[in-house]
Amino acid sequence: MKRVILITGTPGIGKTTTATSLTEKLGATYINLTDYVKTHKLTLGKDKKRQTLIVNEKTLTNHLYESINNINTDIIIDGHYAAAITPPNVVTHVFVLRRNPIELKKQMQHKGFNKTKINENISAEILDNCLIEALQNHQNKVYELDITGQTTETIVNTIINALNNNKTYTPGSIDWISILEQEGLTDKYLLLS
């Protein structure tokens, strides 16, 4: 039976690197939602303020469902909104990648994200946005992974271990707010200006 595996998490967290490496190891088919939307012209326009495309979610969901049904291998779907638009009845696993906001901010700065995008994404990570979306749509199929300080190879091996039912990664175990509070950094990271 083919598996439909979602790799989701805050933008800039390392989803694509992880997903492409996992795809290679499993011999799976890879779908990057950003590229998929552009290739199949599934947008409604552009949000100029946020500098992002506005996705036609209903059309994307229907189109993606058809694509999934026509693929006979395992499928890796990569995108921060993958859990919101991939039909739950075809999804077998959802891996929500999490990264300590301090490390995530450094990584995003290194990648050249602008301040507004960094602030938005750090807040989303602290407030568990991608995890909540995954749980709302896929409940008992969700694995939450803290990838802070880990190599891509380690992350991929952790995912493969979970896929082989060797270990579960229960959602709700990561609490960035408590960690930031302990370090006296809550205001700096949560109340970003």
Backbone as CSV, one residue per row, in Angstrom:
resi,resn,N_x,N_y,N_z,CA_x,CA_y,CA_z,C_x,C_y,C_z
1,MET,0.836,-1.190,0.000,0.000,0.000,0.000,0.882,1.256,0.000
2,LYS,0.547,2.181,-0.882,1.348,3.405,-0.939,1.051,4.296,0.253
3,ARG,2.070,5.041,0.642,1.935,5.990,1.740,1.931,7.401,1.170
4,VAL,1.104,8.253,1.748,1.091,9.675,1.410,1.560,10.394,2.665
5,ILE,2.782,10.930,2.590,3.480,11.475,3.750,3.608,12.985,3.596
6,LEU,3.067,13.726,4.546,3.184,15.182,4.517,4.361,15.615,5.375
7,ILE,5.168,16.522,4.827,6.250,17.164,5.578,5.856,18.628,5.682
8,THR,5.519,19.052,6.892,5.044,20.409,7.087,5.811,21.073,8.229
9,GLY,5.610,22.363,8.365,6.287,23.149,9.390,6.396,24.588,8.927
10,THR,6.822,25.424,9.809,6.962,26.848,9.535,7.878,27.090,8.332
11,PRO,7.548,28.075,7.473,8.447,28.395,6.354,9.874,28.683,6.845
12,GLY,10.842,28.149,6.136,12.251,28.360,6.471,12.808,27.331,7.433
13,ILE,12.019,26.355,7.835,12.424,25.413,8.878,13.308,24.278,8.365
14,GLY,13.208,23.987,7.059,14.008,22.897,6.491,13.177,21.781,5.876
15,LYS,11.932,22.083,5.549,11.025,21.074,4.989,11.526,20.510,3.669
16,THR,11.892,21.387,2.755,12.251,20.949,1.411,13.509,20.094,1.424
17,THR,14.505,20.491,2.167,15.735,19.699,2.265,15.418,18.314,2.824
18,THR,14.603,18.283,3.868,14.213,17.012,4.477,13.378,16.180,3.515
19,ALA,12.383,16.795,2.908,11.462,16.072,2.018,12.171,15.498,0.799
20,THR,13.072,16.257,0.204,13.771,15.743,-0.985,14.706,14.597,-0.616
21,SER,15.347,14.695,0.523,16.222,13.614,0.975,15.413,12.368,1.302
22,LEU,14.273,12.532,1.970,13.389,11.412,2.290,12.868,10.765,1.006
23,THR,12.494,11.582,0.043,12.007,11.087,-1.249,13.040,10.182,-1.902
24,GLU,14.281,10.635,-1.889,15.374,9.865,-2.490,15.557,8.528,-1.765
25,LYS,15.548,8.559,-0.445,15.756,7.325,0.344,14.628,6.312,0.154
26,LEU,13.406,6.805,-0.017,12.259,5.911,-0.140,11.927,5.557,-1.593
27,GLY,12.561,6.246,-2.539,12.212,6.039,-3.942,10.783,6.492,-4.207
28,ALA,10.384,7.551,-3.550,9.010,8.057,-3.606,8.855,9.119,-4.691
29,THR,7.636,9.572,-4.873,7.333,10.700,-5.745,7.258,11.941,-4.865
30,TYR,7.882,13.028,-5.315,7.958,14.256,-4.527,7.039,15.323,-5.104
31,ILE,6.254,15.957,-4.227,5.415,17.092,-4.627,5.723,18.262,-3.704
32,ASN,6.306,19.306,-4.279,6.519,20.556,-3.557,5.309,21.429,-3.872
33,LEU,4.519,21.770,-2.867,3.268,22.478,-3.113,3.448,23.822,-3.798
34,THR,4.501,24.544,-3.458,4.734,25.840,-4.098,4.918,25.653,-5.602
35,ASP,5.775,24.694,-5.989,6.004,24.419,-7.411,4.748,23.861,-8.074
36,TYR,4.043,22.995,-7.367,2.828,22.364,-7.885,1.776,23.425,-8.225
37,VAL,1.586,24.372,-7.317,0.619,25.446,-7.517,0.987,26.278,-8.745
38,LYS,2.261,26.604,-8.880,2.711,27.404,-10.024,2.569,26.629,-11.331
39,THR,3.009,25.378,-11.342,2.966,24.551,-12.549,1.540,24.366,-13.054
40,HIS,0.610,24.154,-12.136,-0.781,23.888,-12.523,-1.663,25.143,-12.490
41,LYS,-1.018,26.306,-12.293,-1.722,27.597,-12.296,-2.939,27.594,-11.365
42,LEU,-2.684,27.310,-10.104,-3.745,27.187,-9.105,-3.744,28.362,-8.128
43,THR,-3.523,29.553,-8.655,-3.498,30.741,-7.798,-4.656,31.672,-8.145
44,LEU,-4.987,32.521,-7.193,-6.016,33.533,-7.396,-5.407,34.915,-7.588
45,GLY,-4.099,35.014,-7.421,-3.408,36.292,-7.530,-2.231,36.324,-6.579
46,LYS,-1.799,37.556,-6.273,-0.646,37.722,-5.402,-0.981,38.677,-4.268
47,ASP,-0.544,38.318,-3.064,-0.671,39.187,-1.902,0.581,40.069,-1.913
48,LYS,0.428,41.293,-2.388,1.588,42.173,-2.564,2.231,42.564,-1.234
49,LYS,1.398,42.748,-0.217,1.931,43.146,1.088,2.832,42.058,1.677
50,ARG,2.375,40.800,1.583,3.130,39.685,2.158,4.074,39.040,1.149
51,GLN,3.997,39.479,-0.106,4.843,38.960,-1.183,4.710,37.442,-1.336
52,THR,3.451,36.984,-1.381,3.166,35.565,-1.562,2.024,35.394,-2.551
53,LEU,1.924,34.189,-3.093,0.813,33.863,-3.978,-0.412,33.520,-3.147
54,ILE,-1.585,33.853,-3.684,-2.835,33.470,-3.047,-3.288,32.193,-3.745
55,VAL,-3.336,31.115,-2.985,-3.639,29.798,-3.538,-5.148,29.577,-3.585
56,ASN,-5.604,29.005,-4.684,-6.998,28.585,-4.798,-7.087,27.227,-4.104
57,GLU,-7.389,27.231,-2.808,-7.285,26.023,-1.982,-8.221,24.903,-2.430
58,LYS,-9.454,25.234,-2.766,-10.405,24.184,-3.167,-9.945,23.502,-4.452
59,THR,-9.550,24.285,-5.431,-9.073,23.720,-6.696,-7.793,22.934,-6.471
60,LEU,-6.907,23.447,-5.635,-5.666,22.747,-5.325,-5.958,21.399,-4.683
61,THR,-6.857,21.368,-3.711,-7.208,20.111,-3.038,-7.721,19.081,-4.038
62,ASN,-8.625,19.499,-4.915,-9.186,18.584,-5.914,-8.120,18.094,-6.887
63,HIS,-7.291,18.998,-7.342,-6.230,18.660,-8.291,-5.226,17.713,-7.650
64,LEU,-4.861,18.002,-6.414,-3.895,17.181,-5.684,-4.457,15.776,-5.451
65,TYR,-5.727,15.693,-5.130,-6.383,14.397,-4.922,-6.279,13.538,-6.185
66,GLU,-6.539,14.136,-7.329,-6.423,13.414,-8.604,-4.985,12.954,-8.838
67,SER,-4.036,13.836,-8.587,-2.617,13.480,-8.780,-2.223,12.314,-7.880
68,ILE,-2.627,12.371,-6.626,-2.298,11.313,-5.667,-2.856,9.973,-6.145
69,ASN,-4.085,9.988,-6.629,-4.719,8.751,-7.101,-4.039,8.169,-8.339
70,ASN,-3.342,9.005,-9.101,-2.675,8.545,-10.324,-1.218,8.133,-10.108
71,ILE,-0.736,8.241,-8.896,0.653,7.879,-8.585,0.641,6.561,-7.815
72,ASN,1.513,5.634,-8.204,1.521,4.301,-7.592,2.623,4.086,-6.565
73,THR,3.479,5.079,-6.359,4.558,4.965,-5.377,4.187,5.730,-4.116
74,ASP,5.006,5.602,-3.076,4.861,6.481,-1.918,4.981,7.920,-2.414
75,ILE,4.298,8.826,-1.745,4.304,10.237,-2.139,4.709,11.079,-0.941
76,ILE,5.646,11.994,-1.180,6.061,12.961,-0.154,5.535,14.319,-0.597
77,ILE,4.699,14.950,0.230,4.157,16.276,-0.083,4.763,17.269,0.894
78,ASP,5.387,18.306,0.341,6.167,19.292,1.095,5.486,20.656,1.017
79,GLY,5.125,21.209,2.176,4.578,22.551,2.194,4.034,22.917,3.563
80,HIS,4.147,24.190,3.915,3.682,24.606,5.239,2.166,24.526,5.365
81,TYR,1.446,24.491,4.264,-0.008,24.348,4.326,-0.462,22.978,3.815
82,ALA,0.450,22.022,3.743,0.134,20.671,3.251,-0.987,20.023,4.052
83,ALA,-0.980,20.201,5.360,-1.994,19.570,6.215,-3.373,20.170,6.002
84,ALA,-3.430,21.408,5.537,-4.719,22.074,5.336,-5.378,21.690,4.020
85,ILE,-4.600,21.354,3.011,-5.197,21.155,1.691,-5.146,19.717,1.176
86,THR,-4.376,18.842,1.812,-4.316,17.462,1.348,-5.479,16.690,1.967
87,PRO,-6.290,16.033,1.122,-7.463,15.334,1.652,-7.081,14.300,2.719
88,PRO,-7.689,14.377,3.900,-7.341,13.467,5.000,-7.492,11.977,4.674
89,ASN,-8.433,11.646,3.803,-8.668,10.236,3.507,-7.532,9.566,2.727
90,VAL,-6.612,10.359,2.162,-5.490,9.762,1.434,-4.172,9.855,2.211
91,VAL,-4.141,10.682,3.236,-2.913,10.906,4.002,-2.682,9.758,4.980
92,THR,-1.434,9.265,5.016,-1.100,8.202,5.972,-0.268,8.708,7.145
93,HIS,0.585,9.717,6.916,1.469,10.254,7.960,1.655,11.756,7.748
94,VAL,1.726,12.492,8.855,2.022,13.925,8.816,3.174,14.187,9.783
95,PHE,4.285,14.675,9.254,5.435,15.017,10.087,5.538,16.539,10.164
96,VAL,5.358,17.059,11.373,5.470,18.495,11.611,6.872,18.745,12.152
97,LEU,7.681,19.422,11.363,9.049,19.737,11.779,9.025,20.998,12.631
98,ARG,9.707,20.951,13.765,9.765,22.079,14.690,11.225,22.433,14.944
99,ARG,11.502,23.714,15.088,12.871,24.169,15.356,12.820,25.272,16.398
100,ASN,13.728,25.204,17.374,13.812,26.237,18.399,13.830,27.610,17.716
101,PRO,12.970,28.542,18.153,12.876,29.852,17.510,14.205,30.615,17.428
102,ILE,15.083,30.406,18.389,16.386,31.084,18.357,17.184,30.602,17.159
103,GLU,17.244,29.288,16.968,17.955,28.715,15.822,17.242,29.041,14.516
104,LEU,15.910,28.996,14.531,15.132,29.287,13.323,15.374,30.718,12.857
105,LYS,15.405,31.658,13.783,15.649,33.059,13.419,17.017,33.212,12.760
106,LYS,18.038,32.592,13.330,19.386,32.663,12.749,19.395,32.063,11.343
107,GLN,18.716,30.933,11.192,18.670,30.250,9.897,17.960,31.115,8.854
108,MET,16.863,31.747,9.242,16.111,32.589,8.313,16.895,33.844,7.942
109,GLN,17.611,34.412,8.902,18.453,35.568,8.603,19.537,35.174,7.602
110,HIS,20.131,34.009,7.815,21.183,33.506,6.923,20.645,33.286,5.502
111,LYS,19.382,32.858,5.396,18.765,32.613,4.088,18.281,33.898,3.422
112,GLY,18.343,35.036,4.138,17.974,36.317,3.550,16.502,36.693,3.657
113,PHE,15.756,36.055,4.564,14.362,36.436,4.781,14.322,37.873,5.300
114,ASN,13.301,38.655,4.891,13.195,40.017,5.415,12.635,39.979,6.834
115,LYS,12.764,41.089,7.540,12.390,41.148,8.961,10.928,40.792,9.190
116,THR,10.045,41.281,8.320,8.615,41.003,8.471,8.341,39.512,8.372
117,LYS,8.938,38.856,7.381,8.746,37.412,7.199,9.337,36.637,8.375
118,ILE,10.490,37.055,8.852,11.104,36.390,10.004,10.179,36.489,11.206
119,ASN,9.694,37.688,11.490,8.797,37.889,12.640,7.531,37.052,12.519
120,GLU,6.938,37.043,11.329,5.714,36.279,11.096,5.960,34.779,11.313
121,ASN,7.049,34.282,10.764,7.344,32.852,10.856,7.771,32.420,12.258
122,ILE,8.512,33.263,12.948,8.904,32.946,14.325,7.664,32.887,15.217
123,SER,6.763,33.843,15.045,5.516,33.829,15.823,4.703,32.574,15.521
124,ALA,4.623,32.199,14.246,3.880,30.989,13.853,4.487,29.745,14.494
125,GLU,5.806,29.693,14.551,6.482,28.531,15.155,6.219,28.480,16.661
126,ILE,6.332,29.601,17.329,6.116,29.647,18.774,4.679,29.268,19.130
127,LEU,3.729,29.705,18.297,2.313,29.471,18.579,1.793,28.154,17.991
128,ASP,2.679,27.316,17.488,2.319,25.959,17.011,1.354,25.953,15.829
129,ASN,1.372,26.964,14.979,0.388,27.066,13.899,0.311,25.816,13.019
130,CYS,1.446,25.337,12.533,1.438,24.169,11.640,1.012,22.907,12.374
131,LEU,1.399,22.775,13.622,0.992,21.613,14.415,-0.521,21.613,14.624
132,ILE,-1.069,22.748,14.984,-2.513,22.852,15.214,-3.279,22.513,13.938
133,GLU,-2.837,23.052,12.821,-3.483,22.765,11.537,-3.423,21.269,11.213
134,ALA,-2.283,20.649,11.468,-2.136,19.209,11.219,-3.081,18.407,12.101
135,LEU,-3.167,18.758,13.381,-4.034,18.035,14.305,-5.514,18.227,13.968
136,GLN,-5.877,19.423,13.522,-7.269,19.681,13.159,-7.707,18.830,11.966
137,ASN,-6.785,18.563,11.052,-7.137,17.879,9.815,-6.769,16.398,9.773
138,HIS,-5.794,15.990,10.584,-5.277,14.624,10.448,-5.100,13.891,11.787
139,GLN,-5.523,14.453,12.868,-5.514,13.907,14.225,-4.468,12.838,14.524
140,ASN,-4.814,11.567,14.474,-3.903,10.505,14.942,-2.837,10.078,13.926
141,LYS,-2.630,10.883,12.893,-1.596,10.591,11.894,-0.391,11.532,12.053
142,VAL,-0.411,12.359,13.102,0.565,13.442,13.249,1.736,13.043,14.152
143,TYR,2.938,13.350,13.665,4.182,13.159,14.405,4.839,14.536,14.511
144,GLU,5.219,14.927,15.720,5.880,16.222,15.943,7.353,15.963,16.230
145,LEU,8.232,16.557,15.415,9.668,16.312,15.554,10.425,17.603,15.838
146,ASP,11.161,17.635,16.924,12.068,18.752,17.217,13.356,18.478,16.448
147,ILE,13.606,19.281,15.425,14.781,19.069,14.567,15.914,20.038,14.894
148,THR,15.789,20.752,15.993,16.807,21.719,16.405,18.173,21.061,16.484
149,GLY,19.142,21.631,15.779,20.523,21.160,15.838,20.787,19.842,15.133
150,GLN,19.815,19.299,14.415,19.996,18.001,13.773,20.355,18.142,12.298
151,THR,21.095,17.158,11.801,21.422,17.119,10.380,20.228,16.568,9.601
152,THR,20.216,16.825,8.312,19.148,16.288,7.458,19.118,14.769,7.536
153,GLU,20.278,14.153,7.529,20.344,12.689,7.590,19.694,12.148,8.866
154,THR,19.956,12.798,9.988,19.360,12.380,11.257,17.842,12.545,11.224
155,ILE,17.377,13.664,10.692,15.930,13.920,10.611,15.259,12.860,9.741
156,VAL,15.847,12.581,8.580,15.279,11.587,7.661,15.264,10.206,8.314
157,ASN,16.323,9.851,8.995,16.357,8.553,9.679,15.302,8.464,10.779
158,THR,15.053,9.573,11.469,14.006,9.618,12.487,12.639,9.384,11.848
159,ILE,12.394,10.022,10.707,11.123,9.845,10.000,10.967,8.401,9.535
160,ILE,12.014,7.828,8.965,11.948,6.439,8.498,11.686,5.496,9.671
161,ASN,12.307,5.773,10.800,12.082,4.978,12.011,10.607,5.039,12.425
162,ALA,10.026,6.217,12.369,8.607,6.373,12.707,7.722,5.661,11.678
163,LEU,8.068,5.759,10.405,7.300,5.088,9.352,7.312,3.568,9.527
164,ASN,8.404,3.064,10.055,8.533,1.623,10.288,7.930,1.208,11.636
165,ASN,7.190,2.137,12.253,6.503,1.895,13.532,7.450,1.567,14.682
166,ASN,8.671,2.040,14.586,9.620,1.777,15.663,9.523,2.806,16.790
167,LYS,8.926,3.945,16.504,8.806,4.960,17.530,7.710,5.941,17.157
168,THR,7.016,6.458,18.145,6.032,7.504,17.901,6.568,8.815,18.457
169,TYR,6.117,9.882,17.879,6.515,11.220,18.308,5.227,11.991,18.566
170,THR,4.779,11.936,19.804,3.479,12.459,20.191,3.425,13.975,20.077
171,PRO,2.402,14.482,19.403,2.238,15.934,19.292,1.956,16.571,20.649
172,GLY,2.434,17.788,20.807,2.178,18.540,22.029,3.315,18.514,23.028
173,SER,4.408,17.878,22.664,5.526,17.765,23.605,6.493,18.947,23.536
174,ILE,6.374,19.767,22.507,7.293,20.895,22.333,6.608,22.180,22.790
175,ASP,7.269,22.899,23.685,6.707,24.120,24.260,7.754,25.227,24.197
176,TRP,7.771,25.929,23.062,8.782,26.984,22.883,8.581,28.129,23.858
177,ILE,7.348,28.443,24.221,7.102,29.563,25.135,7.793,29.319,26.474
178,SER,7.673,28.110,27.025,8.332,27.803,28.301,9.844,27.900,28.183
179,ILE,10.375,27.411,27.081,11.827,27.462,26.879,12.298,28.911,26.783
180,LEU,11.569,29.732,26.033,11.939,31.145,25.913,11.789,31.868,27.250
181,GLU,10.751,31.526,28.016,10.560,32.134,29.343,11.733,31.807,30.258
182,GLN,12.177,30.549,30.249,13.305,30.128,31.086,14.571,30.914,30.752
183,GLU,14.702,31.275,29.485,15.898,32.012,29.049,15.684,33.519,29.061
184,GLY,14.487,33.975,29.500,14.190,35.399,29.555,14.058,36.040,28.187
185,LEU,13.633,35.271,27.199,13.578,35.764,25.822,12.168,35.854,25.244
186,THR,11.158,35.688,26.068,9.784,35.663,25.558,9.443,36.942,24.810
187,ASP,9.705,38.088,25.413,9.379,39.356,24.768,10.126,39.535,23.455
188,LYS,11.368,39.130,23.431,12.190,39.300,22.228,11.675,38.461,21.051
189,TYR,11.155,37.284,21.334,10.740,36.382,20.254,9.247,36.331,20.004
190,LEU,8.439,36.544,21.016,6.995,36.461,20.816,6.380,37.814,20.502
191,LEU,6.860,38.838,21.109,6.326,40.179,20.876,7.223,40.943,19.916
192,LEU,7.390,40.370,18.724,8.282,40.952,17.734,7.672,42.199,17.148
193,SER,8.536,43.152,16.902,8.015,44.391,16.293,8.496,44.519,14.873
